[in-house]
Coordinates of C-alpha atoms in Angstrom, one line a residue:
M740 CA 8.4 -14.3 5.8
T741 CA 6.4 -11.5 4.5
E742 CA 7.2 -9.0 1.7
H743 CA 7.9 -5.4 2.8
H744 CA 6.8 -2.5 0.6
P745 CA 8.4 0.8 1.6
A746 CA 7.6 2.6 -1.6
R747 CA 4.7 4.5 -0.1
H748 CA 7.0 5.9 2.6
Q749 CA 9.7 6.9 0.1
R750 CA 7.2 8.6 -2.3
S751 CA 5.9 10.6 0.6
T752 CA 9.4 11.7 1.5
L753 CA 10.0 12.8 -2.0
R754 CA 6.7 14.7 -2.1
R755 CA 7.5 16.5 1.1
A756 CA 10.9 17.6 -0.3
A757 CA 9.3 18.7 -3.6
T758 CA 6.5 20.7 -1.8
A759 CA 8.9 23.3 -0.3
A760 CA 10.5 24.0 -3.7
A761 CA 7.2 24.1 -5.5
A762 CA 5.7 26.5 -3.0
A763 CA 8.2 29.2 -3.9
M764 CA 7.3 28.8 -7.6
L765 CA 3.6 29.0 -6.9
A766 CA 4.0 32.1 -4.8
A767 CA 5.8 33.7 -7.7
G768 CA 2.8 33.3 -9.9
G769 CA 1.9 29.6 -10.1
L770 CA 3.9 28.9 -13.2
A771 CA 4.5 25.2 -14.1
A772 CA 8.3 25.0 -13.9
T773 CA 10.2 22.9 -16.4
A774 CA 12.5 20.3 -15.0
P775 CA 16.2 20.3 -16.0
A776 CA 17.1 18.2 -19.0
S777 CA 18.0 14.6 -18.1
A778 CA 18.3 11.2 -19.6
D779 CA 15.1 9.8 -21.1
P780 CA 13.2 7.6 -18.7
V781 CA 12.8 4.0 -19.5
L782 CA 9.2 3.6 -20.6
P783 CA 7.2 0.4 -21.6
T784 CA 7.1 -0.7 -25.2
F785 CA 3.5 -1.2 -26.3
T786 CA 2.3 -3.7 -29.0
Y787 CA -0.9 -3.1 -30.8
A788 CA -3.5 -5.6 -29.6
G789 CA -6.7 -4.8 -31.5
E790 CA -9.8 -2.7 -31.9
V791 CA -12.5 -2.5 -29.2
T792 CA -15.3 -0.5 -30.9
V793 CA -16.1 -2.2 -34.2
A794 CA -18.6 0.3 -35.7
E795 CA -20.8 -2.2 -37.6
E796 CA -21.3 -4.4 -34.5
L797 CA -22.6 -1.5 -32.2
S798 CA -26.2 -0.6 -31.8
Y799 CA -25.4 2.9 -30.6
N800 CA -23.4 4.4 -33.4
P801 CA -24.8 7.8 -34.4
T802 CA -21.7 9.2 -36.0
G803 CA -19.3 6.4 -36.9
E804 CA -16.6 7.6 -34.5
F805 CA -15.6 6.8 -30.9
I806 CA -13.3 8.7 -28.6
F807 CA -11.9 9.1 -25.1
P808 CA -11.8 5.6 -23.4
S809 CA -12.1 5.5 -19.6
I810 CA -11.7 2.3 -17.7
V811 CA -13.2 1.4 -14.3
H812 CA -12.5 -1.8 -12.3
A813 CA -16.2 -2.3 -11.7
S814 CA -16.0 -5.3 -9.3
E815 CA -14.0 -3.2 -6.8
H816 CA -16.9 -0.8 -6.4
F817 CA -20.2 -2.3 -7.4
A818 CA -22.1 -5.2 -5.7
A819 CA -23.3 -6.9 -8.9
P820 CA -21.5 -5.4 -11.9
L821 CA -22.3 -6.5 -15.5
G822 CA -18.6 -7.4 -15.8
E823 CA -15.3 -7.2 -14.1
W824 CA -14.4 -4.0 -16.1
Y825 CA -16.4 -1.1 -17.4
L826 CA -15.3 1.0 -20.4
Y827 CA -16.9 4.4 -21.1
Y828 CA -16.4 6.2 -24.4
A829 CA -18.4 8.5 -26.7
P830 CA -18.9 9.7 -30.2
H831 CA -17.8 13.3 -30.5
E832 CA -20.0 14.8 -33.2
S833 CA -23.7 15.6 -32.4
P834 CA -25.4 14.1 -30.5
G835 CA -22.5 12.4 -28.9
G836 CA -23.6 10.5 -25.8
I837 CA -21.7 8.6 -23.0
V838 CA -21.5 4.9 -23.9
L839 CA -20.9 1.9 -21.7
M840 CA -19.3 -1.5 -22.5
Y841 CA -18.3 -4.2 -20.1
A842 CA -16.0 -7.3 -20.0
D843 CA -14.5 -9.8 -17.6
S844 CA -11.1 -9.2 -19.0
L845 CA -9.3 -6.1 -20.3
D846 CA -8.6 -8.2 -23.4
G847 CA -12.3 -8.6 -24.0
P848 CA -14.6 -9.6 -25.5
W849 CA -16.4 -6.3 -24.7
T850 CA -20.2 -6.3 -24.6
E851 CA -22.2 -3.2 -25.4
Y852 CA -24.7 -2.1 -22.7
A853 CA -28.2 -2.6 -24.1
A854 CA -29.6 0.9 -23.2
N855 CA -26.8 3.2 -24.4
P856 CA -26.2 6.1 -24.0
V857 CA -26.1 6.2 -20.3
I858 CA -25.8 10.0 -20.5
A859 CA -27.3 11.9 -23.4
N860 CA -27.0 15.5 -24.8
V861 CA -30.4 16.4 -23.4
W862 CA -30.9 16.0 -19.7
S863 CA -34.0 17.9 -18.6
P864 CA -34.0 20.2 -16.6
H865 CA -30.2 20.4 -16.4
Y866 CA -29.1 21.0 -20.0
S867 CA -29.8 20.6 -23.7
V868 CA -26.6 20.9 -25.8
N869 CA -25.4 19.9 -29.2
H870 CA -23.4 17.0 -27.9
V871 CA -21.8 15.5 -24.8
S872 CA -18.5 13.6 -25.0
S873 CA -15.1 12.7 -23.4
P874 CA -16.2 10.7 -20.4
D875 CA -13.8 10.1 -17.5
A876 CA -14.9 8.1 -14.6
I877 CA -13.3 7.8 -11.1
W878 CA -14.5 6.4 -7.8
N879 CA -14.9 9.2 -5.3
E880 CA -13.9 7.6 -2.0
E881 CA -15.4 10.3 0.2
A882 CA -18.8 10.3 -1.6
G883 CA -18.8 6.5 -2.0
E884 CA -20.0 6.9 -5.6
L885 CA -18.6 6.9 -9.2
F886 CA -18.1 10.4 -10.5
L887 CA -18.1 10.7 -14.3
Y888 CA -16.9 13.9 -15.9
F889 CA -17.8 14.9 -19.5
H890 CA -18.0 17.9 -21.7
G891 CA -21.0 19.4 -23.3
A892 CA -20.9 21.8 -24.9
N893 CA -17.2 22.6 -25.5
D894 CA -17.3 25.5 -23.0
Q895 CA -17.7 23.5 -19.8
T896 CA -17.0 20.2 -18.2
R897 CA -19.8 18.7 -16.2
Y898 CA -20.1 15.7 -13.9
A899 CA -22.6 13.0 -12.9
T900 CA -22.7 10.5 -10.1
S901 CA -23.7 6.9 -9.9
A902 CA -23.9 4.1 -7.3
D903 CA -23.8 1.3 -10.0
G904 CA -21.9 2.8 -12.9
I905 CA -25.1 2.6 -15.1
T906 CA -27.7 4.9 -13.7
F907 CA -26.5 8.5 -13.2
S908 CA -27.6 11.5 -11.3
Y909 CA -26.7 15.0 -12.5
G910 CA -24.0 16.6 -10.4
G911 CA -23.4 20.0 -11.9
T912 CA -20.6 21.9 -13.6
A913 CA -17.0 21.3 -12.7
V914 CA -15.0 23.8 -14.8
T915 CA -16.0 26.4 -17.3
N916 CA -14.4 28.8 -19.8
A917 CA -14.7 31.7 -17.3
M918 CA -12.5 29.8 -14.8
G919 CA -9.7 29.7 -17.3
G920 CA -9.6 33.4 -18.1
T921 CA -10.7 35.8 -20.7
T922 CA -8.9 34.1 -23.6
T923 CA -10.3 30.7 -22.9
T924 CA -12.7 29.4 -25.6
E925 CA -13.0 25.7 -24.8
T926 CA -12.9 23.7 -21.5
S927 CA -13.1 19.9 -22.3
Y928 CA -11.4 16.5 -22.4
A929 CA -10.9 16.3 -18.6
R930 CA -9.2 13.5 -16.7
V931 CA -9.6 13.4 -12.9
F932 CA -7.3 11.6 -10.4
R933 CA -6.5 11.4 -6.7
H934 CA -4.2 14.2 -5.9
P935 CA -0.6 12.8 -5.6
D936 CA 0.6 15.4 -3.1
P937 CA -0.1 14.3 0.5
A938 CA 0.7 17.9 1.7
S939 CA -2.0 19.4 -0.6
Q940 CA -5.3 20.6 0.8
Y941 CA -6.9 19.0 -2.2
Q942 CA -8.0 15.4 -2.6
Y943 CA -8.5 15.5 -6.4
G944 CA -6.7 16.9 -9.4
M945 CA -7.9 17.4 -13.0
F946 CA -6.1 17.9 -16.3
Y947 CA -8.3 19.4 -19.0
M948 CA -7.8 20.8 -22.5
E949 CA -8.1 24.6 -22.9
N950 CA -8.4 26.2 -26.3
T951 CA -7.7 29.9 -26.5
T952 CA -8.5 32.9 -28.8
A953 CA -5.2 32.2 -30.4
N954 CA -6.5 28.7 -31.4
S955 CA -3.8 27.0 -29.3
R956 CA -4.8 24.0 -27.2
R957 CA -2.9 23.4 -23.9
I958 CA -3.4 21.5 -20.7
R959 CA -4.8 23.2 -17.6
L960 CA -4.8 22.0 -14.0
A961 CA -7.8 22.2 -11.6
E962 CA -7.9 21.0 -8.0
S963 CA -10.7 20.0 -5.7
V964 CA -11.4 19.0 -2.1
D965 CA -14.5 16.9 -3.0
G966 CA -14.5 16.4 -6.8
R967 CA -17.4 18.8 -7.1
T968 CA -16.0 22.3 -6.6
W969 CA -12.9 23.1 -8.5
T970 CA -10.1 25.7 -8.4
V971 CA -8.1 26.3 -11.6
R972 CA -4.4 27.1 -11.4
P973 CA -3.7 30.4 -13.1
T974 CA -1.3 29.1 -15.8
P975 CA -1.2 26.0 -18.0
I976 CA 0.8 23.0 -16.9
V977 CA 1.6 21.9 -20.4
T978 CA 1.9 24.1 -23.5
P979 CA 2.7 22.9 -27.0
G980 CA 6.4 22.4 -27.8
S981 CA 8.3 21.6 -30.9
L982 CA 7.4 17.9 -30.8
D983 CA 3.7 18.6 -30.3
A984 CA 3.0 20.2 -33.7
G985 CA 0.8 23.0 -32.3
N986 CA -1.7 21.5 -29.9
V987 CA -1.8 19.2 -26.8
S988 CA -4.9 17.5 -25.3
A989 CA -6.5 14.8 -23.2
A990 CA -3.8 14.6 -20.5
N991 CA -3.8 11.9 -17.8
L992 CA -1.7 11.3 -14.7
W993 CA 0.2 8.0 -14.6
E994 CA 2.7 6.5 -12.2
H995 CA 5.3 4.1 -13.4
D996 CA 8.3 2.7 -11.4
G997 CA 7.7 5.3 -8.7
Q998 CA 7.7 8.3 -11.1
L999 CA 4.7 10.4 -12.0
Y1000 CA 4.0 11.3 -15.6
I1001 CA 1.6 13.6 -17.5
V1002 CA 0.6 11.5 -20.6
Y1003 CA -1.3 13.2 -23.4
H1004 CA -1.6 13.4 -27.2
A1005 CA -0.6 16.1 -29.6
S1006 CA -1.2 17.3 -33.1
S1007 CA 1.9 15.3 -34.1
K1008 CA -0.5 12.2 -33.8
K1009 CA 1.7 10.7 -31.0
I1010 CA 1.2 10.1 -27.3
F1011 CA 3.8 11.7 -25.1
A1012 CA 4.9 11.4 -21.4
R1013 CA 6.4 14.1 -19.3
T1014 CA 7.7 13.6 -15.8
V1015 CA 6.0 15.7 -13.2
D1016 CA 6.5 16.0 -9.4
P1017 CA 3.8 15.2 -6.9
T1018 CA 2.9 18.9 -6.4
L1019 CA 2.1 19.0 -10.1
T1020 CA 4.4 21.9 -10.6
V1021 CA 7.8 20.7 -12.1
V1022 CA 7.2 19.2 -15.6
G1023 CA 9.8 17.5 -17.7
A1024 CA 10.4 17.3 -21.4
P1025 CA 8.2 15.2 -23.7
V1026 CA 9.2 11.6 -24.5
V1027 CA 7.2 9.5 -27.0
L1028 CA 5.2 6.9 -25.0
H1029 CA 3.3 5.4 -28.0
Q1030 CA 2.8 5.8 -31.7
A1031 CA 1.2 3.7 -34.4
S1032 CA 3.5 1.0 -35.8
G1033 CA 2.3 1.6 -39.4
I1034 CA 1.7 -2.2 -39.7
G1035 CA -1.8 -3.5 -40.8
E1036 CA -4.6 -1.7 -39.0
D1037 CA -2.2 0.0 -36.6
V1038 CA -1.7 3.3 -38.6
G1039 CA -2.3 7.0 -38.1
R1040 CA -3.1 9.0 -35.1
V1041 CA -3.1 7.8 -31.4
A1042 CA -4.8 9.9 -28.8
S1043 CA -6.5 10.2 -25.4
P1044 CA -4.4 7.6 -23.4
E1045 CA -5.9 5.6 -20.6
L1046 CA -3.4 3.3 -18.8
V1047 CA -4.5 0.3 -16.6
A1048 CA -2.3 -2.4 -15.1
D1049 CA -3.7 -5.9 -14.5
D1050 CA -2.0 -9.2 -13.8
G1051 CA 1.5 -8.3 -15.0
T1052 CA 0.3 -6.5 -18.1
L1053 CA 0.0 -2.8 -18.8
Y1054 CA -2.9 -1.9 -21.0
L1055 CA -3.0 1.3 -23.0
F1056 CA -6.5 2.2 -24.3
Y1057 CA -6.6 5.0 -26.8
E1058 CA -8.3 6.6 -29.8
A1059 CA -6.9 5.2 -33.1
G1060 CA -7.4 7.1 -36.3
D1061 CA -8.0 10.6 -37.5
R1062 CA -10.1 13.0 -35.5
L1063 CA -13.8 12.5 -36.2
D1064 CA -13.0 9.1 -37.7
A1065 CA -11.5 7.4 -34.7
T1066 CA -12.1 4.1 -33.0
I1067 CA -11.1 2.7 -29.5
A1068 CA -8.1 0.5 -29.7
Y1069 CA -5.7 -0.9 -27.2
A1070 CA -2.0 -1.9 -26.9
T1071 CA -0.2 -3.9 -24.2
A1072 CA 3.2 -4.1 -22.6
A1073 CA 4.6 -6.7 -20.3
L1074 CA 5.4 -5.3 -16.8
A1075 CA 8.6 -6.3 -15.1
P1076 CA 7.8 -8.5 -12.1
P1077 CA 7.6 -6.4 -9.0
F1078 CA 10.6 -6.6 -6.7
V1079 CA 10.0 -8.9 -3.7
L1080 CA 12.2 -8.5 -0.6
D1081 CA 12.3 -11.8 1.3
V1082 CA 14.9 -13.6 3.3
A1083 CA 14.4 -17.1 4.9
A1084 CA 16.5 -17.6 8.0
T1085 CA 17.1 -20.0 10.8
A1086 CA 19.2 -19.8 14.0
T1087 CA 20.6 -22.9 15.7
T1088 CA 22.9 -23.4 18.7
G1089 CA 25.7 -25.9 19.0
C1090 CA 29.0 -26.7 20.5
S1091 CA 32.5 -26.1 19.1
A1092 CA 35.2 -28.7 19.1
T1093 CA 36.6 -27.0 22.2
G1094 CA 33.3 -27.2 24.1
V1095 CA 32.2 -23.5 23.5
A1096 CA 28.6 -22.7 22.7
T1097 CA 27.9 -21.3 19.2
I1098 CA 25.0 -19.8 17.2
T1099 CA 24.8 -20.4 13.5
V1100 CA 22.5 -18.1 11.5
A1101 CA 21.6 -19.2 8.0
A1102 CA 20.0 -16.5 5.8
T1103 CA 18.9 -17.4 2.3
N1104 CA 18.0 -14.6 -0.2
E1105 CA 14.6 -15.4 -1.6
S1106 CA 14.3 -11.9 -3.2
T1107 CA 14.2 -11.2 -6.9
A1108 CA 17.5 -9.2 -6.8
P1109 CA 20.7 -9.1 -4.8
V1110 CA 20.3 -7.8 -1.2
D1111 CA 22.6 -6.7 1.6
V1112 CA 22.1 -8.7 4.8
R1113 CA 23.1 -8.0 8.4
L1114 CA 22.9 -10.7 11.0
T1115 CA 23.0 -9.7 14.7
T1116 CA 23.2 -11.9 17.8
P1117 CA 24.1 -11.2 21.4
I1118 CA 27.6 -12.6 20.8
G1119 CA 28.4 -10.9 17.5
E1120 CA 27.4 -9.4 14.2
R1121 CA 28.2 -10.2 10.5
K1122 CA 27.1 -8.7 7.2
I1123 CA 27.3 -9.4 3.5
T1124 CA 26.8 -7.1 0.6
G1125 CA 25.1 -8.2 -2.6
L1126 CA 23.9 -11.6 -1.6
A1127 CA 22.6 -13.1 -4.9
P1128 CA 19.0 -14.5 -5.2
G1129 CA 19.0 -18.1 -3.9
A1130 CA 22.3 -17.8 -2.2
T1131 CA 22.8 -18.5 1.6
F1132 CA 24.9 -16.6 4.1
S1133 CA 25.6 -18.8 7.1
P1134 CA 28.2 -17.5 9.6
T1135 CA 28.7 -19.1 13.0
F1136 CA 29.1 -17.0 16.1
T1137 CA 31.2 -18.3 19.0
A1138 CA 30.4 -17.5 22.7
T1139 CA 33.0 -17.1 25.4
G1140 CA 31.9 -20.0 27.5
P1141 CA 30.1 -23.4 27.3
S1142 CA 26.5 -22.1 27.9
L1143 CA 24.0 -19.9 26.1
A1144 CA 20.6 -18.8 27.1
A1145 CA 17.7 -18.9 24.6
G1146 CA 17.4 -15.7 22.7
T1147 CA 16.8 -14.0 19.4
A1148 CA 19.0 -13.3 16.4
T1149 CA 18.0 -10.3 14.1
V1150 CA 18.1 -10.5 10.3
K1151 CA 18.0 -7.2 8.5
A1152 CA 17.9 -7.0 4.7
F1153 CA 18.3 -4.0 2.4
A1154 CA 18.1 -3.5 -1.4
R1155 CA 17.8 -0.6 -3.8
V1156 CA 16.0 -1.5 -7.0
D1157 CA 15.2 1.1 -9.8
G1158 CA 16.0 3.9 -7.4
V1159 CA 13.6 2.6 -4.7
A1160 CA 14.9 1.6 -1.3
Y1161 CA 13.5 -1.5 0.4
E1162 CA 14.3 -2.9 3.8
N1163 CA 12.9 -5.2 6.4
T1164 CA 13.9 -6.8 9.7
W1165 CA 13.0 -10.3 11.1
P1166 CA 13.6 -11.7 14.6
I1167 CA 14.8 -15.4 14.5
P1168 CA 14.6 -17.3 17.8
Y1169 CA 17.1 -19.9 18.9
G1170 CA 17.2 -22.3 21.9
S1171 CA 19.5 -22.5 24.9
R1172 CA 22.7 -24.6 24.8
S1173 CA 25.0 -26.1 27.4
C1174 CA 28.2 -27.8 26.1

């Protein structure tokens, strides 16, 4: 029997419920509401796995520092990629430059593209700036191309497009200081994602860092129909709190166990996660997602999180080290196996000792957690709650006479795992019987 995945339906239901509540908040001024205090979510525990950008091994290394990793699963989008995965990053100091590495595994080894940078700080006739940096790449489904967002200079975030992830065409300006308001002094460090609200008119969302005349860095939200033209919400979605030590930056959207999070770094040198609803309106309190262990090379600041899951492992790529002296590192966490809802069942007919026809339905729980099972036949129904993995529920149903026509029994299974509801129904045929 096949696995059933109702998570998409459930998330849509939650999003619809959240949309109505959020609409009232937005009508009142677009403020990012704060969710009520609740127990800390259970987040993965990451283990430092190593350094990706070893400065002395790289041909393109103008400043000795590397920031803002962005991962693309190249083989999903490109016909003949250099490797299974593409990693974009950049130096920050002048001249910067968007850099490409590739690998067949997220664990590496990573190979530097021979003609870096793929995007430079001078692109005639479009711009000539002190530096370009902070690449974030996303496949734009509607355009059928990779869109790569980057800042340069600090007052605007630009974008470029590519059919192969290597050769880019200039796209234009996505967001600028003017779009943030009169107190905005920087518009940079953007991350772009598919908009999580199915009721939204927008297809894409963007978190970016805004600095202000008060020298306070916070996270702003922009939204777009096509990934090219953006509308900035009037107020920040994340402002620095007591745990952030004054500034927040480089926010990303991440979904884990059916819950959306804003993940970002702060001046406290840690990476935090805050729950957020699908309308990107109701934001929870910060919880530490990752910090350096202090052991060996794993020391100091962690920043600019990029999370990618592959083959049962969750990878966290990030900046490691002080600002202007950072390298790209990564850490890993084992993911719990996904819940599988599956029941193997048979239905057979027979005769009782008194010559009455019977149907025996045997249902074995082949799921990875206990399930509730309901067995329905034309001559009766039975159910069991919490059938353990590997256990079998096998009741016999007795007819009122010696004969039964061929028919179908119905097996329905239900489970709730980590707050997510799963259910499926299977028809099980049986033959006729005459006793």
